[in-house]
mmCIF file of C-alpha atoms and ligand atoms in Angstrom:
data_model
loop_
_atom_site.group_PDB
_atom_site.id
_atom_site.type_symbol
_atom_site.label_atom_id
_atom_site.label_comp_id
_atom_site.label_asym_id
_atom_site.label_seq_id
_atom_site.Cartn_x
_atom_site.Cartn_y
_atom_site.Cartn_z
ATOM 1 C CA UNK A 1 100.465 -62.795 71.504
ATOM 2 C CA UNK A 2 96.696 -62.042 70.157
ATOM 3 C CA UNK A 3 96.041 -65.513 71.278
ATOM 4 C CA UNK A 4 96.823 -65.742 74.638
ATOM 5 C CA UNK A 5 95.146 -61.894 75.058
ATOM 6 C CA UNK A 6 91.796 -63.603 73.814
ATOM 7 C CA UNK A 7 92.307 -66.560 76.477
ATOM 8 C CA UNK A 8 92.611 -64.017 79.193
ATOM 9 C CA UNK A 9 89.877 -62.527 81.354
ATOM 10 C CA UNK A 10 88.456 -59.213 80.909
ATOM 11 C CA UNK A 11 89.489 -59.026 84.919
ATOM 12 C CA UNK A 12 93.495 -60.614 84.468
ATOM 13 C CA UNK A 13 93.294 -58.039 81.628
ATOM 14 C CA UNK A 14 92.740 -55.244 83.390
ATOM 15 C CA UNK A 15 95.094 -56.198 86.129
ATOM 16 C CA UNK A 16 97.901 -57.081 83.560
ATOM 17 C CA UNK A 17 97.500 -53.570 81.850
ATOM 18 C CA UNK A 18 97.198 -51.808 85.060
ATOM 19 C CA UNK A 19 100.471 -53.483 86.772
ATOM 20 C CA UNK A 20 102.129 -52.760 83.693
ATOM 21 C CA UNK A 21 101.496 -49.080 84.154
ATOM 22 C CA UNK A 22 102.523 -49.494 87.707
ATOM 23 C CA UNK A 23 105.772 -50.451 86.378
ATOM 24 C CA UNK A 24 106.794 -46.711 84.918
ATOM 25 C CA UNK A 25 105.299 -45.006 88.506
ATOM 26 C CA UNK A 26 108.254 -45.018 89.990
ATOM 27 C CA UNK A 27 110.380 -43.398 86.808
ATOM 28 C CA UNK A 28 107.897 -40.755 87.062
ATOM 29 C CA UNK A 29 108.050 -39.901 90.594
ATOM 30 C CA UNK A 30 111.592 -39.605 89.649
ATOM 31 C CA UNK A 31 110.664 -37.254 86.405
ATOM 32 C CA UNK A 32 108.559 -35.139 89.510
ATOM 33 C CA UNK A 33 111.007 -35.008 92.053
ATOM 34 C CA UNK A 34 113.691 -34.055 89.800
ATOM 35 C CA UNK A 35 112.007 -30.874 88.512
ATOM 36 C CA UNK A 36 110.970 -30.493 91.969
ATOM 37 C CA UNK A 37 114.397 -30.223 93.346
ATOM 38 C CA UNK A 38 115.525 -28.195 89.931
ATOM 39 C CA UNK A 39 113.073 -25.641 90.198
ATOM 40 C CA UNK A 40 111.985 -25.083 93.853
ATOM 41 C CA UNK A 41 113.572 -22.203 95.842
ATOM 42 C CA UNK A 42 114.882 -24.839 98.377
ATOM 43 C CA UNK A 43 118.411 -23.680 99.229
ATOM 44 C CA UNK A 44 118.167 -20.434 97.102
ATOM 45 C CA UNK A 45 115.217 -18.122 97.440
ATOM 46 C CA UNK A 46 117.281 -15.639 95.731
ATOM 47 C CA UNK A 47 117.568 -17.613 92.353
ATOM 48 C CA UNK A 48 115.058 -15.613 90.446
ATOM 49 C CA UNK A 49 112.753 -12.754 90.435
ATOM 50 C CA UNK A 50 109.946 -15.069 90.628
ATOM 51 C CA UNK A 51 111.116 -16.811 93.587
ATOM 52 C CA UNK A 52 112.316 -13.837 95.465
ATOM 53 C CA UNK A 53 108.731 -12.190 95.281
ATOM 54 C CA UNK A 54 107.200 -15.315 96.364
ATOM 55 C CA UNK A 55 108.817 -15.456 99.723
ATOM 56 C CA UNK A 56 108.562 -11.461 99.788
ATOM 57 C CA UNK A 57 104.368 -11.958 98.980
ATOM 58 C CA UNK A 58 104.798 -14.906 101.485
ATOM 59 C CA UNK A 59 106.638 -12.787 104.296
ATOM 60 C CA UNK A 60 103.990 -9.692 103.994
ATOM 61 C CA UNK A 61 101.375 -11.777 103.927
ATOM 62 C CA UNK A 62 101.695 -12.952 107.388
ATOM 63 C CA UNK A 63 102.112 -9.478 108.440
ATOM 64 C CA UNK A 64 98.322 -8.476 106.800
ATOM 65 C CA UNK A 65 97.243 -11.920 107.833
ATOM 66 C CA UNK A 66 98.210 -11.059 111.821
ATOM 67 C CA UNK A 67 96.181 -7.598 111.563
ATOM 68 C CA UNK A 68 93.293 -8.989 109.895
ATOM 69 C CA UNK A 69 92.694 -11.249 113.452
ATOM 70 C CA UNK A 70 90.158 -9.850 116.049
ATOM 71 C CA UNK A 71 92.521 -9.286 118.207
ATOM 72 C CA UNK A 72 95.927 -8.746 116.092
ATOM 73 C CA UNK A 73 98.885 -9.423 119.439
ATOM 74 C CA UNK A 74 100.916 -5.992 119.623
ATOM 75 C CA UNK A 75 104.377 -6.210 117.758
ATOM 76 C CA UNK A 76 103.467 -9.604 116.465
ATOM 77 C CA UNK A 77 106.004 -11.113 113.598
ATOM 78 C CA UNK A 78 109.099 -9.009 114.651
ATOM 79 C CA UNK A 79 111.548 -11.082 112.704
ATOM 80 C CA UNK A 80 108.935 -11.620 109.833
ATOM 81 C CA UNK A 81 109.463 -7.669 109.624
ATOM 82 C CA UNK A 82 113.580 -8.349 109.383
ATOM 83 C CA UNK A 83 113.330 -11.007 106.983
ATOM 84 C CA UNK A 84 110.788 -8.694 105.165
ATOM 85 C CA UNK A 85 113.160 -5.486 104.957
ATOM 86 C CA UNK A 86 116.299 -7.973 104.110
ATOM 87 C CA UNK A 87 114.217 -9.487 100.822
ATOM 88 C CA UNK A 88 113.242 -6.330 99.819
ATOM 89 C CA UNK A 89 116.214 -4.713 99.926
ATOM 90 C CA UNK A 90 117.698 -7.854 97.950
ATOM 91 C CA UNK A 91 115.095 -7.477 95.398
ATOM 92 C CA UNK A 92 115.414 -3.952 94.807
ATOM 93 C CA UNK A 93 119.049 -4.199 94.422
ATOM 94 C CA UNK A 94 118.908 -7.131 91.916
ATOM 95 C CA UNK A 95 116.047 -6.699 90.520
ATOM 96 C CA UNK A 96 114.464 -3.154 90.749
ATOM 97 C CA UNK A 97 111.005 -2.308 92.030
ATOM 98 C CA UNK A 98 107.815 -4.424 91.636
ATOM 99 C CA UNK A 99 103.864 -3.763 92.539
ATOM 100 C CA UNK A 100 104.741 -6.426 94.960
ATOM 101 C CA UNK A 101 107.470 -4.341 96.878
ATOM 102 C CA UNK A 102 105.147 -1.773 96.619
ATOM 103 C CA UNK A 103 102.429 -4.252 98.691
ATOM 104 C CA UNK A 104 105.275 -5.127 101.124
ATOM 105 C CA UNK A 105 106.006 -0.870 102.039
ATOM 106 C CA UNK A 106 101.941 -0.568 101.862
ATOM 107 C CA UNK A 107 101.545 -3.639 104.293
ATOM 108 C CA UNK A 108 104.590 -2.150 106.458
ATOM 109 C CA UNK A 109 102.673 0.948 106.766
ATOM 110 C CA UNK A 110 99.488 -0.753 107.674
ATOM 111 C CA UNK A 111 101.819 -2.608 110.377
ATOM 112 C CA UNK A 112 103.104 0.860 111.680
ATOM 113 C CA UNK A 113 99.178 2.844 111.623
ATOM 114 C CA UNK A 114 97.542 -0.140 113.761
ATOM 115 C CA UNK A 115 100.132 0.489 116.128
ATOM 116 C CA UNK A 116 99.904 3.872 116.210
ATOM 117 C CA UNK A 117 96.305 3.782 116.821
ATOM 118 C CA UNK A 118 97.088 1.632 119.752
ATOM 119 C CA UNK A 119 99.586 4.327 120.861
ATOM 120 C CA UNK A 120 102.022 1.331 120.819
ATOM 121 C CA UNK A 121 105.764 2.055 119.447
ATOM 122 C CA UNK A 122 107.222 -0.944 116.965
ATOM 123 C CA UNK A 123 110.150 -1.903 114.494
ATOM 124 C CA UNK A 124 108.341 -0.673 111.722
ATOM 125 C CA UNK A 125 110.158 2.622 110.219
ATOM 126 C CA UNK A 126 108.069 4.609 107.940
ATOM 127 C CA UNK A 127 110.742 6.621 106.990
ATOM 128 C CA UNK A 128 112.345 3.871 105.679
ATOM 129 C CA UNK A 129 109.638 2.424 103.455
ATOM 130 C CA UNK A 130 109.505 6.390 101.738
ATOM 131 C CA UNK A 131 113.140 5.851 101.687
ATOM 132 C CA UNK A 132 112.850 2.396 99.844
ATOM 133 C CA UNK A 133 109.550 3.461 97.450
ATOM 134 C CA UNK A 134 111.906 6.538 96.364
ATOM 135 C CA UNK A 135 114.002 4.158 95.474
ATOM 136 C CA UNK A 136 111.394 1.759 93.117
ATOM 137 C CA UNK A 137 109.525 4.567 92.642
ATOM 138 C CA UNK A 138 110.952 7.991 93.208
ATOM 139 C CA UNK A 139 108.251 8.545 95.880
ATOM 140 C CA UNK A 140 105.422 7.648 94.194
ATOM 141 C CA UNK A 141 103.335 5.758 96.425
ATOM 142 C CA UNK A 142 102.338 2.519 93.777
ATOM 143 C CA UNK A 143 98.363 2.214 93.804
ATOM 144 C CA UNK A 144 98.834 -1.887 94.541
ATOM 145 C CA UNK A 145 96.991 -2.271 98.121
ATOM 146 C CA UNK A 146 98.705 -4.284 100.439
ATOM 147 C CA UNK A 147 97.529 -4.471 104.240
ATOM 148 C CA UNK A 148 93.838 -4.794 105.118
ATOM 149 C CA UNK A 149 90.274 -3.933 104.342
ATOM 150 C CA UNK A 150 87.433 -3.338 106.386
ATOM 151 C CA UNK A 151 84.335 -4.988 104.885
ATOM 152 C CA UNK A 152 80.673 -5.078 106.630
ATOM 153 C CA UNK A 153 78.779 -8.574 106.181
ATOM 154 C CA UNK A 154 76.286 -6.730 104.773
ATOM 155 C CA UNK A 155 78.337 -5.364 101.615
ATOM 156 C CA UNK A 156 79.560 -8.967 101.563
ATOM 157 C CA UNK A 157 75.751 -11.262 101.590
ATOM 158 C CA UNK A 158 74.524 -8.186 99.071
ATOM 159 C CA UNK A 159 77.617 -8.507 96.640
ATOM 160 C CA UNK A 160 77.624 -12.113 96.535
ATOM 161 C CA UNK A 161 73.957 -12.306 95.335
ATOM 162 C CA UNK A 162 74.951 -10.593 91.995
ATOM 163 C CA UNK A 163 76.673 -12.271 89.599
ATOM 164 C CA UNK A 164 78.815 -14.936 89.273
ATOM 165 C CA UNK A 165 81.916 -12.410 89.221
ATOM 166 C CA UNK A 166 80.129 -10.471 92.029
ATOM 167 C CA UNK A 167 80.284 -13.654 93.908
ATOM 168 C CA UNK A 168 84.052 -14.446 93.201
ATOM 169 C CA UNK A 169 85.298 -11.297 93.826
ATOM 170 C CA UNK A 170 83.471 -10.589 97.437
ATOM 171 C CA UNK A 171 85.062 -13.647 98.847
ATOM 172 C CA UNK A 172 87.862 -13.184 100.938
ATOM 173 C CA UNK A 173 89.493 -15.689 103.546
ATOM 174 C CA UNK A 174 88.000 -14.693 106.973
ATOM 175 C CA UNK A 175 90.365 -15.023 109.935
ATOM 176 C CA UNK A 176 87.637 -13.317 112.507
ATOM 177 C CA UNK A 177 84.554 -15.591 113.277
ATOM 178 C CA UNK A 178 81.316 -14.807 115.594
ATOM 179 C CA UNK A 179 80.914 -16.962 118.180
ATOM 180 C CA UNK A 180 77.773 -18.962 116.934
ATOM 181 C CA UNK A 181 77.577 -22.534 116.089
ATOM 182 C CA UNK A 182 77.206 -22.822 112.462
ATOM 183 C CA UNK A 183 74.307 -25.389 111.506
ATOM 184 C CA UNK A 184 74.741 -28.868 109.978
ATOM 185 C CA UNK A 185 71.901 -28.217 107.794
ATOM 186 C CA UNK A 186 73.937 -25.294 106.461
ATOM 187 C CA UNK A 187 77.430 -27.379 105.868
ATOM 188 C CA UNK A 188 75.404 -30.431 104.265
ATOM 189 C CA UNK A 189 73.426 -27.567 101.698
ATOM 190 C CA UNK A 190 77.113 -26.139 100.489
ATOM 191 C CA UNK A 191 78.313 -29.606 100.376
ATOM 192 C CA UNK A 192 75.368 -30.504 98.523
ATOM 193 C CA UNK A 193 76.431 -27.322 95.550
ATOM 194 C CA UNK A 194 79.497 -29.019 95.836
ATOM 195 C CA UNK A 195 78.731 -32.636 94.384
ATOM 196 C CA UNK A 196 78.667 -30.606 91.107
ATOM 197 C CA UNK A 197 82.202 -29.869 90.707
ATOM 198 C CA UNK A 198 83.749 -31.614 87.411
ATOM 199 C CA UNK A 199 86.117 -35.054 88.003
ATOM 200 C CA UNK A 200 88.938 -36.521 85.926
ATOM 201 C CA UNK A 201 85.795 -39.332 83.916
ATOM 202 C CA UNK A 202 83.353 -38.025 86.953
ATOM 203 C CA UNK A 203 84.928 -40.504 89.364
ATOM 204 C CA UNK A 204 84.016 -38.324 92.075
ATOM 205 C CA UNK A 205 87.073 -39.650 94.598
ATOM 206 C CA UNK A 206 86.831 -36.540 96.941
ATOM 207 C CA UNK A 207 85.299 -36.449 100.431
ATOM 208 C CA UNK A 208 84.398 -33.681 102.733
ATOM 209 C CA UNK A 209 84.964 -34.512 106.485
ATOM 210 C CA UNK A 210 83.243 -32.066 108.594
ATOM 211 C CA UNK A 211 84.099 -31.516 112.810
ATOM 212 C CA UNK A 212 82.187 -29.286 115.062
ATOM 213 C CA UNK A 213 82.929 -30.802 118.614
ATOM 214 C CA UNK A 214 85.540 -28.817 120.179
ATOM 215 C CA UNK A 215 87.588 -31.481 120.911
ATOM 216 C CA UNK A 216 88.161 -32.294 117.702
ATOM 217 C CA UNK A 217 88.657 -29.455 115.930
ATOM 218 C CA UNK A 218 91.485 -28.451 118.862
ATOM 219 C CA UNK A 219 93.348 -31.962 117.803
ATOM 220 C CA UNK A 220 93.186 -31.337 114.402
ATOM 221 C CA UNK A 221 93.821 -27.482 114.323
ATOM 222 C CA UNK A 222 96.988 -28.521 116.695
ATOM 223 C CA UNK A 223 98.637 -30.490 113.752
ATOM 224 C CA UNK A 224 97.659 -27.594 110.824
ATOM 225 C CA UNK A 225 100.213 -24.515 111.218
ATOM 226 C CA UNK A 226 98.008 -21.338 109.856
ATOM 227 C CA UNK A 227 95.033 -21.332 112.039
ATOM 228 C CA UNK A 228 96.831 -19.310 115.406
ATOM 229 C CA UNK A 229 94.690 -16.521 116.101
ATOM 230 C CA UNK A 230 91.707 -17.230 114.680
ATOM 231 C CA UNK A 231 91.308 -21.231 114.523
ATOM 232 C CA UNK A 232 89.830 -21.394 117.584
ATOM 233 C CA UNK A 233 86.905 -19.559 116.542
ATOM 234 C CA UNK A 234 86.220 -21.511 113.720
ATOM 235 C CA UNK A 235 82.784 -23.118 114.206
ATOM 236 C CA UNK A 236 83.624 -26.059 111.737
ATOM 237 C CA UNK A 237 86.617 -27.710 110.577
ATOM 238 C CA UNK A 238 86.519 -29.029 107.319
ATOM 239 C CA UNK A 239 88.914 -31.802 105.587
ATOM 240 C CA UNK A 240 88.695 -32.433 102.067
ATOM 241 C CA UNK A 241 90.200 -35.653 100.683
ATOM 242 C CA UNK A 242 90.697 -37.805 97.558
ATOM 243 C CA UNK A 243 90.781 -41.841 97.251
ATOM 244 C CA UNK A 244 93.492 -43.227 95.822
ATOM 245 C CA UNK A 245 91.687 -46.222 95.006
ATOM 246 C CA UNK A 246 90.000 -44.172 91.756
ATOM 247 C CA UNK A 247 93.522 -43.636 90.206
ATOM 248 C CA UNK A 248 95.762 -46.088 88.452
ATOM 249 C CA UNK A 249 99.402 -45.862 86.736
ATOM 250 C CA UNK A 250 101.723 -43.375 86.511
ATOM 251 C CA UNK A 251 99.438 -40.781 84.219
ATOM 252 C CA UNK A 252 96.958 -40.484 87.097
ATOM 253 C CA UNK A 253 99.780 -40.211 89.681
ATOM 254 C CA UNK A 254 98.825 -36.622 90.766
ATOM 255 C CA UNK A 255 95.230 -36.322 89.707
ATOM 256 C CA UNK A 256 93.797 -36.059 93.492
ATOM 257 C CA UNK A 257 95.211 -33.242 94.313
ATOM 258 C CA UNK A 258 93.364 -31.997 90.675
ATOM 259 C CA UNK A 259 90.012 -33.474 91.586
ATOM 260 C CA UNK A 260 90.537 -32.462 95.081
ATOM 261 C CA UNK A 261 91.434 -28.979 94.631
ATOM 262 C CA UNK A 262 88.645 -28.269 92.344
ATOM 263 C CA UNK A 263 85.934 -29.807 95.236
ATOM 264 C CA UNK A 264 87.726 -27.767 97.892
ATOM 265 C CA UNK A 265 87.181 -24.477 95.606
ATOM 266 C CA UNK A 266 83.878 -25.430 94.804
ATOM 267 C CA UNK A 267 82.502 -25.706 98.843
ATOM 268 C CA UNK A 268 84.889 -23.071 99.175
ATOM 269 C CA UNK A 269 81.998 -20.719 96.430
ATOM 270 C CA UNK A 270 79.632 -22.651 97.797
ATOM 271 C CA UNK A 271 79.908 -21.782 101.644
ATOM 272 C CA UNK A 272 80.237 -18.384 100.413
ATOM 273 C CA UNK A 273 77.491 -18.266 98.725
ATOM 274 C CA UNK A 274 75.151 -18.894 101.593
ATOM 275 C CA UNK A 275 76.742 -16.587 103.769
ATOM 276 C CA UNK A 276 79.406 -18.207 105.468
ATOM 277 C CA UNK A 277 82.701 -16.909 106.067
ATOM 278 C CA UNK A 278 85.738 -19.194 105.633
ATOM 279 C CA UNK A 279 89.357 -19.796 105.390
ATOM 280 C CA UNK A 280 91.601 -22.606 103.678
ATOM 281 C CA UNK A 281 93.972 -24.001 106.077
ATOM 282 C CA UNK A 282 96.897 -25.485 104.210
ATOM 283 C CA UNK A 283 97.998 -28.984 104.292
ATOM 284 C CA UNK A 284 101.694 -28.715 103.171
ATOM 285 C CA UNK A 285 102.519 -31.386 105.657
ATOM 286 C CA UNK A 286 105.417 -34.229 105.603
ATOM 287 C CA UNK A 287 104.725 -37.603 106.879
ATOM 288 C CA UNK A 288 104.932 -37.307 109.996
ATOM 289 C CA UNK A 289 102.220 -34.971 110.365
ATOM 290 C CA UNK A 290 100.227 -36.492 107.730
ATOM 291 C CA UNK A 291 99.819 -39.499 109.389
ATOM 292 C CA UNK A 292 98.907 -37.906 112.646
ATOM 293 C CA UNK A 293 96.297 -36.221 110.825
ATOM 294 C CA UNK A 294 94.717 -39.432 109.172
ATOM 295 C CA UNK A 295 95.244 -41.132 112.531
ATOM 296 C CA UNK A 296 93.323 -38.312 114.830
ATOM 297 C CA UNK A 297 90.733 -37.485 112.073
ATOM 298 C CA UNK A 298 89.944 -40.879 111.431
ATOM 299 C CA UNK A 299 90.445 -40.758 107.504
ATOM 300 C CA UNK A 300 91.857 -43.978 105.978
ATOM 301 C CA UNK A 301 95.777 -44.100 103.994
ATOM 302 C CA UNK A 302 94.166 -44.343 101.175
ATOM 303 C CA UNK A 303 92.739 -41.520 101.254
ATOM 304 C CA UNK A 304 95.399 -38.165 100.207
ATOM 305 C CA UNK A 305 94.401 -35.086 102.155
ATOM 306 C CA UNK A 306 94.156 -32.186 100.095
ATOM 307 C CA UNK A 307 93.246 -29.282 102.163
ATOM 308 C CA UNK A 308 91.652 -28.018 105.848
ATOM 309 C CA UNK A 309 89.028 -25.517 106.023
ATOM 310 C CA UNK A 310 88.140 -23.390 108.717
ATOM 311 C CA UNK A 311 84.233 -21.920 108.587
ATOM 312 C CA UNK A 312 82.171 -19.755 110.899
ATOM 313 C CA UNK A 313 79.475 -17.317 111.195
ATOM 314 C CA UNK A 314 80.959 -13.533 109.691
ATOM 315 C CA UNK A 315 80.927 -10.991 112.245
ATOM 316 C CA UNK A 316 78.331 -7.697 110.992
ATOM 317 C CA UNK A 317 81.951 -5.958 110.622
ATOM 318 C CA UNK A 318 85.117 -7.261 109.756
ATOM 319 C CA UNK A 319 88.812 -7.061 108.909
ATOM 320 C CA UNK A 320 90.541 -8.842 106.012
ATOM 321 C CA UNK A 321 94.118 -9.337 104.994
ATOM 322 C CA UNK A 322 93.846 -7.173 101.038
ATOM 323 C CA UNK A 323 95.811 -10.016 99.612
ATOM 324 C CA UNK A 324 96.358 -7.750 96.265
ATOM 325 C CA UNK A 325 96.113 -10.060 93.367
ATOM 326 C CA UNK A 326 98.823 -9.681 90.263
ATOM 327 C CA UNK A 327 97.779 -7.722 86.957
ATOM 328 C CA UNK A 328 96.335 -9.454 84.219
ATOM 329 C CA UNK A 329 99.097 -9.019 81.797
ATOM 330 C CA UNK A 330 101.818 -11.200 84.178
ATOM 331 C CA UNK A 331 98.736 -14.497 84.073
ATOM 332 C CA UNK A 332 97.060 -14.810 80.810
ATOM 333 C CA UNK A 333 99.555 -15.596 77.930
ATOM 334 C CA UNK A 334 97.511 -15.207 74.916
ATOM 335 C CA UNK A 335 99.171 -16.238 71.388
ATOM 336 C CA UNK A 336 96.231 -14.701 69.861
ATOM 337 C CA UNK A 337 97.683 -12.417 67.091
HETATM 338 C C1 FMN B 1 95.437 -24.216 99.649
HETATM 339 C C2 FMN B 1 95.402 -22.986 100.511
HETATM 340 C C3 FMN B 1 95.923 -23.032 101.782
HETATM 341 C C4 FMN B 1 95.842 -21.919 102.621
HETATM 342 N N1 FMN B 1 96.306 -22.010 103.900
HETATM 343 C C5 FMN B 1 96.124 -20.987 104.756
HETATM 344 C C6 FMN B 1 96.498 -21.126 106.121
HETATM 345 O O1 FMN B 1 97.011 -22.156 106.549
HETATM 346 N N2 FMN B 1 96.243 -20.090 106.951
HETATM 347 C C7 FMN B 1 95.658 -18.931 106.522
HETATM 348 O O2 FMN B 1 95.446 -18.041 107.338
HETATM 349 N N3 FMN B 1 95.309 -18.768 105.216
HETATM 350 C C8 FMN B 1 95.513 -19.768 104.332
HETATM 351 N N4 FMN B 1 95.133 -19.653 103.024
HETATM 352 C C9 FMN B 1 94.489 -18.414 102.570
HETATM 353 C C10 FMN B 1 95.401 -17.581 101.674
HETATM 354 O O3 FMN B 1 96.294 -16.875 102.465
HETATM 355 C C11 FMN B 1 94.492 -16.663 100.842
HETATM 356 O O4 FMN B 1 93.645 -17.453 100.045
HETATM 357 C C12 FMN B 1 95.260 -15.723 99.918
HETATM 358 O O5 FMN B 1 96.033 -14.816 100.637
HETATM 359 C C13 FMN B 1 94.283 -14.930 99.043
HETATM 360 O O6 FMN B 1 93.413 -14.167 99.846
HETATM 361 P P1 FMN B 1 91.835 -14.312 99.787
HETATM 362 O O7 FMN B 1 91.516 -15.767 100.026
HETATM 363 O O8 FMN B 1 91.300 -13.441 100.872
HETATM 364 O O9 FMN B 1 91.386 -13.883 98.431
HETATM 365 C C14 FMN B 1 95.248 -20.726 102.149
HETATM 366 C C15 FMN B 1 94.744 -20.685 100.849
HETATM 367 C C16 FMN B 1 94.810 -21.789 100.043
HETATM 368 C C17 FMN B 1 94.213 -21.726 98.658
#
């Protein structure tokens, strides 16, 4: 067997070990999809605590997401607000309170004070949310945020000069832009920051695609669903992608969305950092839409697409969704004794 390796070509060896790898792809797609399908909340968002809050996080969030527009529509995400009430209510009876049930009421209060001050009626009940925090909390209201913050630019370009964790913490996704053209120069200097970010053996397989004509951002923006409302503003559309090509076997059958998830974070500080305002624009997308995406962007199959990214110019005043984060304690696991 040593012999015939030695008679082989550095180039047939590479290809033999590589195909060989190839081989056990498949068995591992299998490994992913089966934990996948084990462990999702597909078919039974009520399986766990940790799945319940998600889609409870997930349903508020479009609520403080929807006031934190320029111009939030009046009595926007009616049946959000159902589902809402129904998966709290669920929670609380299976599972007790949580700071994130205390974000939902907080976020449903928000919901029922910006109508209010628009002298609008809507399905909102306050009553009800005192009746559900007595409940979790015999009436105390929990100190967790939850609905939306007003911020001036000014606060924002001053904090982010500080520190590092000055930086971090004064970003927040921006869902109001001004209506200025945002310059190339600007987009090529946070790109430029960017070329820093760490790769699996510095392959570097990520790529930023950048669109400013109107046209094209409207095509693309019509095949993303998170940008309505605010998308339209947006005075550059970003795509950031990974090449398959710098991956081989089954080890390395996720690592673009590692790579590309790190470069996306890094423009993400980087943008930030020189004043921009921006928002990711998920790309949870099936085939169908992916390939639309690929075909009306103009990015090659073998290229993954990892994320979208929506960037303008910040308005001198402006309204975020809080987006309250979870405590310490529930994220770092320390075996430290
Ligand atoms: C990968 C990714 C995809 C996202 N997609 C969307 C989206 O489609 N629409 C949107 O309005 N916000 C989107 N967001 C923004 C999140 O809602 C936001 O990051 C989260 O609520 C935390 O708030 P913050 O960014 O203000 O700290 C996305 C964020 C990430 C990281």
């Amino acid at each position: 067997m040593d012999k015939i390796k030695e008679k082989l070509s550095p180039e047939l060896k590479w290809k033999l070990k590589s195909t060989i790898s190839l081989f056990s792809t498949p068995l591992n797609y299998v490994y992913d999809f089966t934990r996948y399908i084990r462990y999702c909340a597909s078919g039974d968002i009520y399986k766990n605590r940790k799945s319940l809050e998600s889609f409870i996080l997930k349903e508020y969030h479009r609520l403080e997401k929807g006031l934190s527009l320029s111009e939030p529509k009046l009595n926007f995400g009616e049946s959000v607000i159902k589902n809402l009430y129904h998966l709290v209510n669920a929670h609380i009876a299976k599972h007790g309170g949580s700071p994130i049930i205390a974000q939902a009421l907080n976020t449903l209060d928000a919901y029922h004070d910006f109508h209010q001050k628009q002298n609008s009626s809507c399905i909102v009940n306050k009553e009800e949310n005192s009746r559900l925090r007595n409940l979790i909390s015999s009436g105390k209201r929990y100190d967790t945020g939850g609905g939306t913050l007003t911020i001036s630019k000014n606060s924002i370009l001053e904090e982010s000069s500080k520190s590092f964790a000055s930086l971090v913490k004064s970003r927040h996704s921006v869902r109001q832009f001004e209506n200025t053209q945002v310059c190339e120069t600007q987009i090529a200097k946070a790109v430029e920051i960017s070329l820093k970010t760490p790769s699996v053996c510095n392959r570097q397989s990520t790529k930023i695609y950048s669109f400013s004509k109107k046209e094209d951002k409207e095509k693309i923006l019509s095949l993303q669903n998170g940008n309505k409302g605010f998308g339209h503003q947006a005075s550059h559309v970003l795509i950031v992608t990974s090449n398959l090509n710098c991956f081989e076997g089954a080890a390395e059958r996720n690592q673009c969305y590692v790579d590309g998830g790190l470069m996306a974070m890094t423009l993400c500080y980087s943008l930030h950092s020189i004043g921009l305002a921006t928002c990711f624009l998920n790309w949870s997308a099936t085939k169908a839409r992916d390939k639309a995406l690929h075909i009306s962007a103009k990015i090659p199959d073998n290229e993954v697409i990892i994320t979208l990214m929506a960037v303008g110019s910040m308005p001198d005043d402006l309204i975020v969704a809080e987006s309250p984060r979870r405590s310490i304690d529930e994220v770092l696991v320390s075996t430290q004794t």
